[in-house]
Coordinates of C-alpha atoms in Angstrom, one line a residue:
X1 CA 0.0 0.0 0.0
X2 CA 1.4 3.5 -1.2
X3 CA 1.4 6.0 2.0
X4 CA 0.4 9.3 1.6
X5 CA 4.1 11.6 1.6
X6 CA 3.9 13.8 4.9
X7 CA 4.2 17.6 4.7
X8 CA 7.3 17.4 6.8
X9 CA 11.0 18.3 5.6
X10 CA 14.2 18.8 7.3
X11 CA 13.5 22.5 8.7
X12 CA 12.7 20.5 12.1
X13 CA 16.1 19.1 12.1
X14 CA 18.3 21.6 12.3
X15 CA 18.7 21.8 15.6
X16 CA 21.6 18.4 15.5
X17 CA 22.0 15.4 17.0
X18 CA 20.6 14.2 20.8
X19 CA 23.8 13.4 21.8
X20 CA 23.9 13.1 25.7
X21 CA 26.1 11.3 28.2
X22 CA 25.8 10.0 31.8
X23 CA 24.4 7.5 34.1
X24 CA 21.2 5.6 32.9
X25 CA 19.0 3.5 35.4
X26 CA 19.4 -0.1 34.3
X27 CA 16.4 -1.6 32.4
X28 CA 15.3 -4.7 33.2
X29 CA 15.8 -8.2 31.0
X30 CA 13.6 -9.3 28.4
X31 CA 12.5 -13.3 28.5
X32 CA 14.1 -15.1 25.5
X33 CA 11.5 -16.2 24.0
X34 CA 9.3 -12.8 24.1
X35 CA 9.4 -11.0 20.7
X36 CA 8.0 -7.4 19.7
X37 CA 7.6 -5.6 17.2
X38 CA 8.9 -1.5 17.9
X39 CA 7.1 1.2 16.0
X40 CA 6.8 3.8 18.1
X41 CA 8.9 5.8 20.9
X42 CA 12.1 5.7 22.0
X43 CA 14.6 3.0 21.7
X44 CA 18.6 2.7 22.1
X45 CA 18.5 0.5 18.7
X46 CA 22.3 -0.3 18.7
X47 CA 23.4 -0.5 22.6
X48 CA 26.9 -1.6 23.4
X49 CA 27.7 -3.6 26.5
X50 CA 30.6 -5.0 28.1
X51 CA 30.3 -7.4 30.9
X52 CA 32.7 -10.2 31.5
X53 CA 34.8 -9.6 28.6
X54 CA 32.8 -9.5 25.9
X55 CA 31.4 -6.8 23.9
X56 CA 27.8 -7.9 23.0
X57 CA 25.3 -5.4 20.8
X58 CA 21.5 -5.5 22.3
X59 CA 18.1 -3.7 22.0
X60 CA 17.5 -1.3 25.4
X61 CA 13.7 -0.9 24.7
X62 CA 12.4 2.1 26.2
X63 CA 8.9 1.9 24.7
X64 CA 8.2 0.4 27.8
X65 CA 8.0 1.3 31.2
X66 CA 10.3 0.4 33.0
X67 CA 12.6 -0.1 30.1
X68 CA 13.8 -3.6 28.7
X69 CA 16.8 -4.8 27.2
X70 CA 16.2 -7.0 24.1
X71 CA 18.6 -9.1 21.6
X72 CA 18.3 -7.3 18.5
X73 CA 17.0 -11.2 17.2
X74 CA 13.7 -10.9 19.1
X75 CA 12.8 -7.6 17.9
X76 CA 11.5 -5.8 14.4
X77 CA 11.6 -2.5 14.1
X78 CA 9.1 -0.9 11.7
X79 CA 8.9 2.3 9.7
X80 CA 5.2 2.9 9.8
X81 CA 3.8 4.5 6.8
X82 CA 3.6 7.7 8.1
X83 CA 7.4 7.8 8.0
X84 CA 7.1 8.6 4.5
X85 CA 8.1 12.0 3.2
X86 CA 9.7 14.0 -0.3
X87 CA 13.3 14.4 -0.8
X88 CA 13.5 18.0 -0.3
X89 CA 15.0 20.4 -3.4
X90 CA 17.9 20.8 -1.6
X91 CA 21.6 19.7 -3.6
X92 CA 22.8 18.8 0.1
X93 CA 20.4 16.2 0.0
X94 CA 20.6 14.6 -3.3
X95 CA 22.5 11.3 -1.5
X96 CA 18.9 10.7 -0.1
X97 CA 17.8 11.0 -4.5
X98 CA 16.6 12.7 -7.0
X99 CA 14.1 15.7 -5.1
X100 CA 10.8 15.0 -4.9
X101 CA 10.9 11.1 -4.4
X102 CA 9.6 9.6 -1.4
X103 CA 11.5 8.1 1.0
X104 CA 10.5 7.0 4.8
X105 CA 12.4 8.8 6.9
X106 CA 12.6 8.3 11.5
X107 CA 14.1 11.4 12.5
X108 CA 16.8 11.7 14.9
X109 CA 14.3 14.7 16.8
X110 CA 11.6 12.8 18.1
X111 CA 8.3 12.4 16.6
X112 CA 5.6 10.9 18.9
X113 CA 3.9 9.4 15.8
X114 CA 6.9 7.5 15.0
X115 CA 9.8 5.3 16.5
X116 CA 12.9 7.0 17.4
X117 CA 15.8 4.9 17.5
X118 CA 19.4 5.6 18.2
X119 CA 22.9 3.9 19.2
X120 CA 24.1 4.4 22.9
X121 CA 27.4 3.4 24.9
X122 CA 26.2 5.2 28.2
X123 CA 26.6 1.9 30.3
X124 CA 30.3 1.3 29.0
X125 CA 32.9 2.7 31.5
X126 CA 36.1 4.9 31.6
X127 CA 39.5 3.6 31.8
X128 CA 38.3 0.5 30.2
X129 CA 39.0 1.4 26.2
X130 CA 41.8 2.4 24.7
X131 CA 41.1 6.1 24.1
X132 CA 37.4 5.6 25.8
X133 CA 35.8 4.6 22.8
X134 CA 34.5 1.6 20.5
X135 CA 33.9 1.8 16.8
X136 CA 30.6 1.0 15.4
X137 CA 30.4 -0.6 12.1
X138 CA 27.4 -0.8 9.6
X139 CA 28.8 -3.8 7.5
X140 CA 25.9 -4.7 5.6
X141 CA 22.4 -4.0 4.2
X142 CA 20.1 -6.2 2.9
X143 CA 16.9 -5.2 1.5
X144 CA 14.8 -3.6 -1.5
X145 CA 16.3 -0.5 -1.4
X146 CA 18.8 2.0 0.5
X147 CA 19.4 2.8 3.7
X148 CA 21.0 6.1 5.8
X149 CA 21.9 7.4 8.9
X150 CA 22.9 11.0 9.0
X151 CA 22.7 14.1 11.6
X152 CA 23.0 17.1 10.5
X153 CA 25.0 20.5 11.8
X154 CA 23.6 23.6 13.2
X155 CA 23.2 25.3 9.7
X156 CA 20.6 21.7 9.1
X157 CA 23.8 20.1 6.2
X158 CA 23.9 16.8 6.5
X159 CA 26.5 14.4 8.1
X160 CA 26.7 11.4 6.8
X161 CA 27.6 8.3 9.3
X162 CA 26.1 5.2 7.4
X163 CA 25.4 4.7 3.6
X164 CA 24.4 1.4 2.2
X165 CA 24.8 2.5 -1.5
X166 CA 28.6 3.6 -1.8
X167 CA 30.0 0.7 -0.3
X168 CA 30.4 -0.8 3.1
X169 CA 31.2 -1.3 5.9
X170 CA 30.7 2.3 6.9
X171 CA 32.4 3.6 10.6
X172 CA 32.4 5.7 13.2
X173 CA 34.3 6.1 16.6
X174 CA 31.7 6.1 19.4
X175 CA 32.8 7.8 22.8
X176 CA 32.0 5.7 26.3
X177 CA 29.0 7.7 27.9
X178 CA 27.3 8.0 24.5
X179 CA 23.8 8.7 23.7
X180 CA 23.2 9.3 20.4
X181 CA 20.5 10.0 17.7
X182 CA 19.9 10.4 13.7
X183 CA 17.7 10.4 10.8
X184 CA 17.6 6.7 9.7
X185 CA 16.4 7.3 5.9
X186 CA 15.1 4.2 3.5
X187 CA 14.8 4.5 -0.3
X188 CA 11.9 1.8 -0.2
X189 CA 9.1 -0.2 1.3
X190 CA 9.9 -3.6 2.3
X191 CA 11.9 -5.9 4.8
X192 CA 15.5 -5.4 5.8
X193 CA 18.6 -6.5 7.4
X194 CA 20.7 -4.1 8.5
X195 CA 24.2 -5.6 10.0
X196 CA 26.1 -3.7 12.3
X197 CA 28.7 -4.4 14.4
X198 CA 30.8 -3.2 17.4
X199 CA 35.0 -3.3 18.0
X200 CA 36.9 -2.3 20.6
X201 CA 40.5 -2.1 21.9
X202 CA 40.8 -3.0 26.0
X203 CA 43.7 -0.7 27.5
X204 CA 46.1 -3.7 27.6
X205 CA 45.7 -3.8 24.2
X206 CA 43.5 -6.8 23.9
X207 CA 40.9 -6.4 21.2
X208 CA 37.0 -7.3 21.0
X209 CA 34.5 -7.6 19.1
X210 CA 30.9 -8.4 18.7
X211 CA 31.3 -9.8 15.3
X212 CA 28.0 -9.0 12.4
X213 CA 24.4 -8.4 14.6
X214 CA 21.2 -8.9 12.1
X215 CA 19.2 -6.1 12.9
X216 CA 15.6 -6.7 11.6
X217 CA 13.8 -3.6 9.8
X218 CA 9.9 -3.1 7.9
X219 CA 9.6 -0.1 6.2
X220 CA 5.9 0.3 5.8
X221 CA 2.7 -1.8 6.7
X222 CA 3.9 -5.3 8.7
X223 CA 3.0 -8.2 6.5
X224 CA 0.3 -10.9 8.1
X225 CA 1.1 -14.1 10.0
X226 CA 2.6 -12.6 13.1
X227 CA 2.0 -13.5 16.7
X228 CA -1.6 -12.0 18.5
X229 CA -1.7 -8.9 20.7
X230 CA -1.1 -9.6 24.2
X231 CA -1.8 -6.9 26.5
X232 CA -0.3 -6.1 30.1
X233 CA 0.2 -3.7 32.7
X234 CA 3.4 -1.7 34.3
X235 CA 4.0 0.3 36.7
X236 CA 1.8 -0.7 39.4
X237 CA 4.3 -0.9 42.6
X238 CA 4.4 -3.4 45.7
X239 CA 2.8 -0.6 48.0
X240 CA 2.0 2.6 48.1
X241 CA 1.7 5.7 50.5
X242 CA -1.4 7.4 50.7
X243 CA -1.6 10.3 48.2
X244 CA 1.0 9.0 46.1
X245 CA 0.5 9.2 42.4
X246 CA 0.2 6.0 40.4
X247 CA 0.8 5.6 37.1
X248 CA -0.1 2.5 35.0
X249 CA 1.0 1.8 31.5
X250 CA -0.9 -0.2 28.9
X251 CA 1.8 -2.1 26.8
X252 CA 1.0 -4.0 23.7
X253 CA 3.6 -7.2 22.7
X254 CA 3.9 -6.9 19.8
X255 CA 3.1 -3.3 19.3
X256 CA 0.7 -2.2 16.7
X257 CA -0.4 1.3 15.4
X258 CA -4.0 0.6 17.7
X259 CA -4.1 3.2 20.3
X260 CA -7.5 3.3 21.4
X261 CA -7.9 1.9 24.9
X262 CA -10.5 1.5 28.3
X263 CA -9.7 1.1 31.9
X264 CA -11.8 -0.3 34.1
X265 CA -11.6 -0.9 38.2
X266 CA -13.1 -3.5 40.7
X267 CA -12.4 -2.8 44.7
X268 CA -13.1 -5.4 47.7
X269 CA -17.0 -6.4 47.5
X270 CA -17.7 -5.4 43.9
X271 CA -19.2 -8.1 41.3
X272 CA -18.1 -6.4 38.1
X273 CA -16.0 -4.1 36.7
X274 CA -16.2 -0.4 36.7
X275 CA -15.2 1.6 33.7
X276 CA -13.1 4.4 34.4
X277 CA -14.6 7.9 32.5
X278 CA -12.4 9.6 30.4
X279 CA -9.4 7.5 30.2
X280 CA -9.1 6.1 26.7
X281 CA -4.8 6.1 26.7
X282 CA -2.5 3.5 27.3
X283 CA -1.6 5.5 30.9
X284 CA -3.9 6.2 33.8
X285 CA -2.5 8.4 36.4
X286 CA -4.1 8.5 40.0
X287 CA -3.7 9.4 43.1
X288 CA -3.5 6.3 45.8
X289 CA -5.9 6.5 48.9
X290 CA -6.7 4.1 51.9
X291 CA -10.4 3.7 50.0
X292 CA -8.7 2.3 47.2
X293 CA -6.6 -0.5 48.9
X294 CA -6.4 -3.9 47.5
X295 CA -8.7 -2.4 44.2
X296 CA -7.5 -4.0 40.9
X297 CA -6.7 -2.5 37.5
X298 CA -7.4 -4.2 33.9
X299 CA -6.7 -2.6 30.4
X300 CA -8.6 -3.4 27.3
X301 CA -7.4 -2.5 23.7
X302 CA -9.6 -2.3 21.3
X303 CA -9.9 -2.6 17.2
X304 CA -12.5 -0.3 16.0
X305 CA -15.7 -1.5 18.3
X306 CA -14.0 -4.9 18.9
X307 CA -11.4 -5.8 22.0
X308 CA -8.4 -6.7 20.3
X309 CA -6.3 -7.7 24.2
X310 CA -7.5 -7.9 27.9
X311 CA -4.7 -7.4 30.0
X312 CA -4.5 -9.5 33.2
X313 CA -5.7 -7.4 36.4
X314 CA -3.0 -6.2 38.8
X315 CA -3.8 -5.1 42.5
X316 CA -3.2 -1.7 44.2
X317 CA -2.0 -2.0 48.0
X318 CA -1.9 1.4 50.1
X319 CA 0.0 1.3 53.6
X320 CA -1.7 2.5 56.7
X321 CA -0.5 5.8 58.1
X322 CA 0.9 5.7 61.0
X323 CA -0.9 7.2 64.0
X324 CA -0.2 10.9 64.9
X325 CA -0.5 12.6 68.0
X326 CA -4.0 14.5 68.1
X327 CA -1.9 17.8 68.2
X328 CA 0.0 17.2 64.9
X329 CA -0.3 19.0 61.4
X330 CA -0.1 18.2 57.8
X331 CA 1.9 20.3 56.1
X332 CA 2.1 19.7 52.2
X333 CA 4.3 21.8 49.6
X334 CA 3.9 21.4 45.7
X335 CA 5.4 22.2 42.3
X336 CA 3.1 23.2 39.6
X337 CA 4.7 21.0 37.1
X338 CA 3.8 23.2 34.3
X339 CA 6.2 26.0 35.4
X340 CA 9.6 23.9 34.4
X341 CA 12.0 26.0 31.7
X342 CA 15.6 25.3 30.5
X343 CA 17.6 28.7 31.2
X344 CA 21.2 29.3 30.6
X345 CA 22.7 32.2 32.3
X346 CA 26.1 34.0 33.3
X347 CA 26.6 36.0 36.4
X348 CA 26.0 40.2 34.4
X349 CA 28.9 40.9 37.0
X350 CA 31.3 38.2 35.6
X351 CA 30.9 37.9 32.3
X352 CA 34.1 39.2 30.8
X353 CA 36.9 37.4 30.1
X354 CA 40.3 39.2 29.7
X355 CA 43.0 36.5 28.2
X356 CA 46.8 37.6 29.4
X357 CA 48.8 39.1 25.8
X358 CA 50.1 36.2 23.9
X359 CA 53.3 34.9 24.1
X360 CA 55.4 32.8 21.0
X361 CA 55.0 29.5 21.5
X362 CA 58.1 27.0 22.2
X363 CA 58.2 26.4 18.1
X364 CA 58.2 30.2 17.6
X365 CA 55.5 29.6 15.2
X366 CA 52.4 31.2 16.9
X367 CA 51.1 33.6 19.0
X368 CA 49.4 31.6 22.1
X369 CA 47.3 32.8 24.9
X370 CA 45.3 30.5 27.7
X371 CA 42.3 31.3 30.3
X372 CA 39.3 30.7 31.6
X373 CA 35.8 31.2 30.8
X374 CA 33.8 32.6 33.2
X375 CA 31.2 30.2 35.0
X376 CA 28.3 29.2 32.8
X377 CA 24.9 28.4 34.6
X378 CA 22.2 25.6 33.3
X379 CA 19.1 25.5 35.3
X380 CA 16.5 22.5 34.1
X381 CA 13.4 22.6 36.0
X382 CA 11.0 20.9 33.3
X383 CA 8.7 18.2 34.9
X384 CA 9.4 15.5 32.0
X385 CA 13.3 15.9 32.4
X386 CA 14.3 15.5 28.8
X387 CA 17.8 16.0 29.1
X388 CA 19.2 19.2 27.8
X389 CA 22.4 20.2 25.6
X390 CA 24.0 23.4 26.2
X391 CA 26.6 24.9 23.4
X392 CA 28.7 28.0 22.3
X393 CA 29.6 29.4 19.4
X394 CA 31.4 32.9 18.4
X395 CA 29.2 34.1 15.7
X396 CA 31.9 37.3 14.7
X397 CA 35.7 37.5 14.2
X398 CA 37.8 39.4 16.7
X399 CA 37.8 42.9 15.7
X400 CA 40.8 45.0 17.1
X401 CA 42.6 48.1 16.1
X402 CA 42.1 49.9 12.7
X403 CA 39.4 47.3 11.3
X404 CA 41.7 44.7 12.2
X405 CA 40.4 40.9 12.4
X406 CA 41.4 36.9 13.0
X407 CA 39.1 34.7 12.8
X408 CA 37.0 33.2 16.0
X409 CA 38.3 29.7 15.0
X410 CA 41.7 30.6 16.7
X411 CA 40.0 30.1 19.7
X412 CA 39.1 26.7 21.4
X413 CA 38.4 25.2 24.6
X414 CA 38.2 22.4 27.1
X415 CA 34.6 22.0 28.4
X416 CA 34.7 21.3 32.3
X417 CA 31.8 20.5 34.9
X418 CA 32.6 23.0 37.7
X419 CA 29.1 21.8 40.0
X420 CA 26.3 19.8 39.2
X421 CA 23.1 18.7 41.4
X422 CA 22.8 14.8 42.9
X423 CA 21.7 12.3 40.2
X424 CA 22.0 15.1 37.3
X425 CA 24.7 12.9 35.7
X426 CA 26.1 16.4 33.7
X427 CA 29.1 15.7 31.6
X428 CA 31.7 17.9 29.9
X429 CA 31.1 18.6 26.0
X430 CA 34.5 17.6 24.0
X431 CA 37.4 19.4 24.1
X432 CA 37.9 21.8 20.5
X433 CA 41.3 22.8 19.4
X434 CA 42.1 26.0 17.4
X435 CA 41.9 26.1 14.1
X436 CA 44.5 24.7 12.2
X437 CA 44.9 24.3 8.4
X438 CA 43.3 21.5 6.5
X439 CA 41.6 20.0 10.1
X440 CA 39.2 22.7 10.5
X441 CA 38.2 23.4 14.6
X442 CA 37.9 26.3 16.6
X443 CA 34.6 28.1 18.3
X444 CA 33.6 30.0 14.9
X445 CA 31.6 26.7 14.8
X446 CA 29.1 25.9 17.6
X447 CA 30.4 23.5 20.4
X448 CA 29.2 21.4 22.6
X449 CA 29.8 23.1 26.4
X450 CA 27.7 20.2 28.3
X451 CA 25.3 18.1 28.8
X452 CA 22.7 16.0 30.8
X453 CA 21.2 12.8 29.6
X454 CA 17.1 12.3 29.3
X455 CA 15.7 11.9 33.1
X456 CA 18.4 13.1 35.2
X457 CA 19.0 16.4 34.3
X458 CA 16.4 18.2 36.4
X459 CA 18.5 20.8 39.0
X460 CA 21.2 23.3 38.4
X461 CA 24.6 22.8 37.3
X462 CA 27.5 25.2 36.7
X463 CA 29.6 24.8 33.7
X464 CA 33.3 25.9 32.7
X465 CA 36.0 25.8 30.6
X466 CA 39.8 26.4 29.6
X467 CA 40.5 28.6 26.7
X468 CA 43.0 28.6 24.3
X469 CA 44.1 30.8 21.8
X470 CA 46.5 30.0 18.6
X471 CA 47.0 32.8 16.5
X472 CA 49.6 33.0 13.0
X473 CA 53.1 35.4 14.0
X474 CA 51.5 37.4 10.9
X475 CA 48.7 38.8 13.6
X476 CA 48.5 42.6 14.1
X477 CA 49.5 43.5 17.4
X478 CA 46.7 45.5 19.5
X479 CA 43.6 44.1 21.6
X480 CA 41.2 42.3 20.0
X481 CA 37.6 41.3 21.3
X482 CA 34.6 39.0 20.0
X483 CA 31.2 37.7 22.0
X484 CA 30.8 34.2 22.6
X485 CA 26.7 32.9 22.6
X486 CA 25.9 30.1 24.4
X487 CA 22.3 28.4 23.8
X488 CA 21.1 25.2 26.1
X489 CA 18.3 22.9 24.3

């Protein structure tokens, strides 16, 4: 079936890659013989483990709540139709084709309508990698048509990382502490094998490897044949306190594009089930109460005006109180939830940052100057704690005496964490050289400064780093000054 092309392009894009690092909380193990099919929301596609010596590839599922980890052979993930969209007019795009033919593209920003996968080394740890990193490999494709992963820089070009159709394998050099997204492009509808593969060099030099992992992919409508819809229910905890909020999640295995749903309640004495008014998602938030002790929960999908799964009921127990003196009070605080922002900020009374006059370097080949930039403040107070990225950039040249100008590329950094809240798992962006000649570098580009991974990076932190400047012998003497922006997203 042909799917209507979306009115969607790459404008949405521009804003780069999710790449985040940091402590994750570890998702719990899939059975063996459970298989699923992912088609929406978010999942760490390509995840790299270490444990016991061996690097091993898997699937951590976070579709699911709490989040599983998969093998990559008990999972499909599908490009629903809706993926589709036009190659824009755009000559930095014509590796995708000629403009104007479809393609189904995920997009490495998230789109609730649509799955959002990415690669991730965020449980691998430091010290244990020769230069604290692995290289992931794409060495194969097998399918009806082509297939791409690319991010894409500030100014919304293209990176490529993975192409099927100039030859592979394709590589790139993953940090440890990695989260990372992109826009997974496919030329045609159909099923596919995408192969990729992870290597690694252990600090005494030993080398590993994970050797080829099928990864299984359906662009478009899933073909017949494949297990029934079972239906069940997360989230429910071993006890509650009262006025807690409880959240249950309706999860389909495998998942399908049906998202119609009914809850319905029975409590202690009640014959039937209730049906709970106006909750048609797959969550229902409540608050727990004594009333409500040892009530159960079901979920019911359904297909149109037919129940397509039933999940099995699970049981809500609320603790006693304990008893309070007659003389006590109840004091409760809150957080309107809906207040949260992302704000980046720098103290207006230290904001300037005088660098000491450069000196030759030991070479006698360039002018160099080193400092410090002046403390840089991320406050993250958003109730779904996305994770955040903060960057800076020098838009401008230096400007000095008589019209005189170097570029802003002379100048790099080395990001540092100065303070960070419990749990907010911040970590320093990489560190950017000066330009040179033929490598490119430098802050005339924008830079990672820092960031927090998705659902710990609520609280404040305070961000740094060391500067460096590299200018040619040729520079003008005199003082020279540019403005550096920083954004956080």
């Amino acid at each position: 079936m042909n799917a209507t092309v979306r009115a969607r392009g790459f404008a949405a894009l521009t804003a780069g890659a999710v790449v985040v690092a940091g402590m994750v909380l570890a998702p719990a193990a899939a059975s063996a013989a459970e298989r699923v099919v992912l088609s929406k929301g978010h999942a760490d596609a390509v995840d790299v483990r270490y444990r016991d010596g061996k690097l091993s590839l898997q699937v951590n599922d976070d579709t699911v709540s709490p989040a599983v980890v998969r093998d990559p052979a008990d999972v499909t993930f599908q490009v629903l139709p809706e993926a589709a969209m036009a190659v824009p007019d755009d000559p930095r795009f014509a590796f995708l084709g000629p403009a104007g033919s479809q393609i189904w593209l995920l997009p490495m920003t998230q789109d609730p309508a649509l799955l959002w996968p990415g690669w991730n080394t965020t449980t691998l740890n430091s010290g244990v990698f020769e230069g604290d990193k692995v290289r992931l490999s794409l060495v194969d494709v097998q399918g009806p048509g082509n297939v791409t992963l690319f991010t894409q820089d500030s100014f919304g070009g293209p990176i490529i990382k993975f192409r099927s159709d100039d030859g592979l394998p394709d590589a790139i050099d993953v940090p440890v502490h990695t989260h990372a997204h992109a826009n997974w492009a496919f030329s045609a509808l159909g099923s596919y094998t995408l192969k990729f593969q992870a290597d690694a060099t252990l600090t005494d030099r030993t080398t590993v490897s994970t050797g080829p992992v099928d990864y299984s992919f359906i662009v478009g409508e899933a073909t017949g044949g494949g297990p029934e819809t079972s239906l069940s229910v997360s989230g429910m905890a071993d006890e509650y306190q009262p006025n807690d909020t409880v959240t249950l999640t309706a999860v389909q295995t495998p998942q399908t594009e049906l998202d119609r749903y009914q809850w319905l309640s029975r409590c202690p004495g009640a014959a039937d089930w209730t049906i709970i008014a106006g909750e048609a998602g797959s969550r229902y938030s409540f608050t727990a109460t004594r009333e409500l002790n040892a009530c159960e929960y079901v979920a019911k999908l359904y297909d149109d005006q037919a129940v397509a799964a039933t999940s099995e009921p699970v049981t809500l127990w609320v603790a006693f109180p304990p008893q309070e003196p007659g003389t006590s009070q109840t004091i409760t605080a809150s957080i309107d939830e809906t207040q949260g922002s992302l704000v980046i900020s720098v103290n207006p009374d230290d904001r300037a940052v005088v660098l000491p006059p450069a000196q030759l370097n030991t070479a006698g080949d360039r002018w160099e100057s080193n400092g410090e930039l002046r403390p840089v403040t991320v406050t993250d107070t958003r109730a779904g704690q996305p994770g955040w990225s903060a960057s800076g950039q020098m838009p401008a040249d230096f400007t000095g005496p008589d019209d005189a100008t170097f570029s802003a590329g002379y100048l790099g950094w080395t990001p540092q964490v100065l303070a960070q809240g419990v749990g907010q798992g911040v970590v320093a962006g990489p560190e950017v050289a000066p330009y040179v000649i033929g490598s490119g570098g430098g802050l005339g580009n924008s830079a990672e400064l820092g960031s927090a991974p998705s659902g710990a990076g609520r609280g404040t932190a305070q961000l740094g780093a060391g500067l460096r400047l590299s200018l040619p012998t040729e520079t003008a003497p005199g003082t020279y000054t540019a403005t550096l922006t920083l954004t956080a997203i």
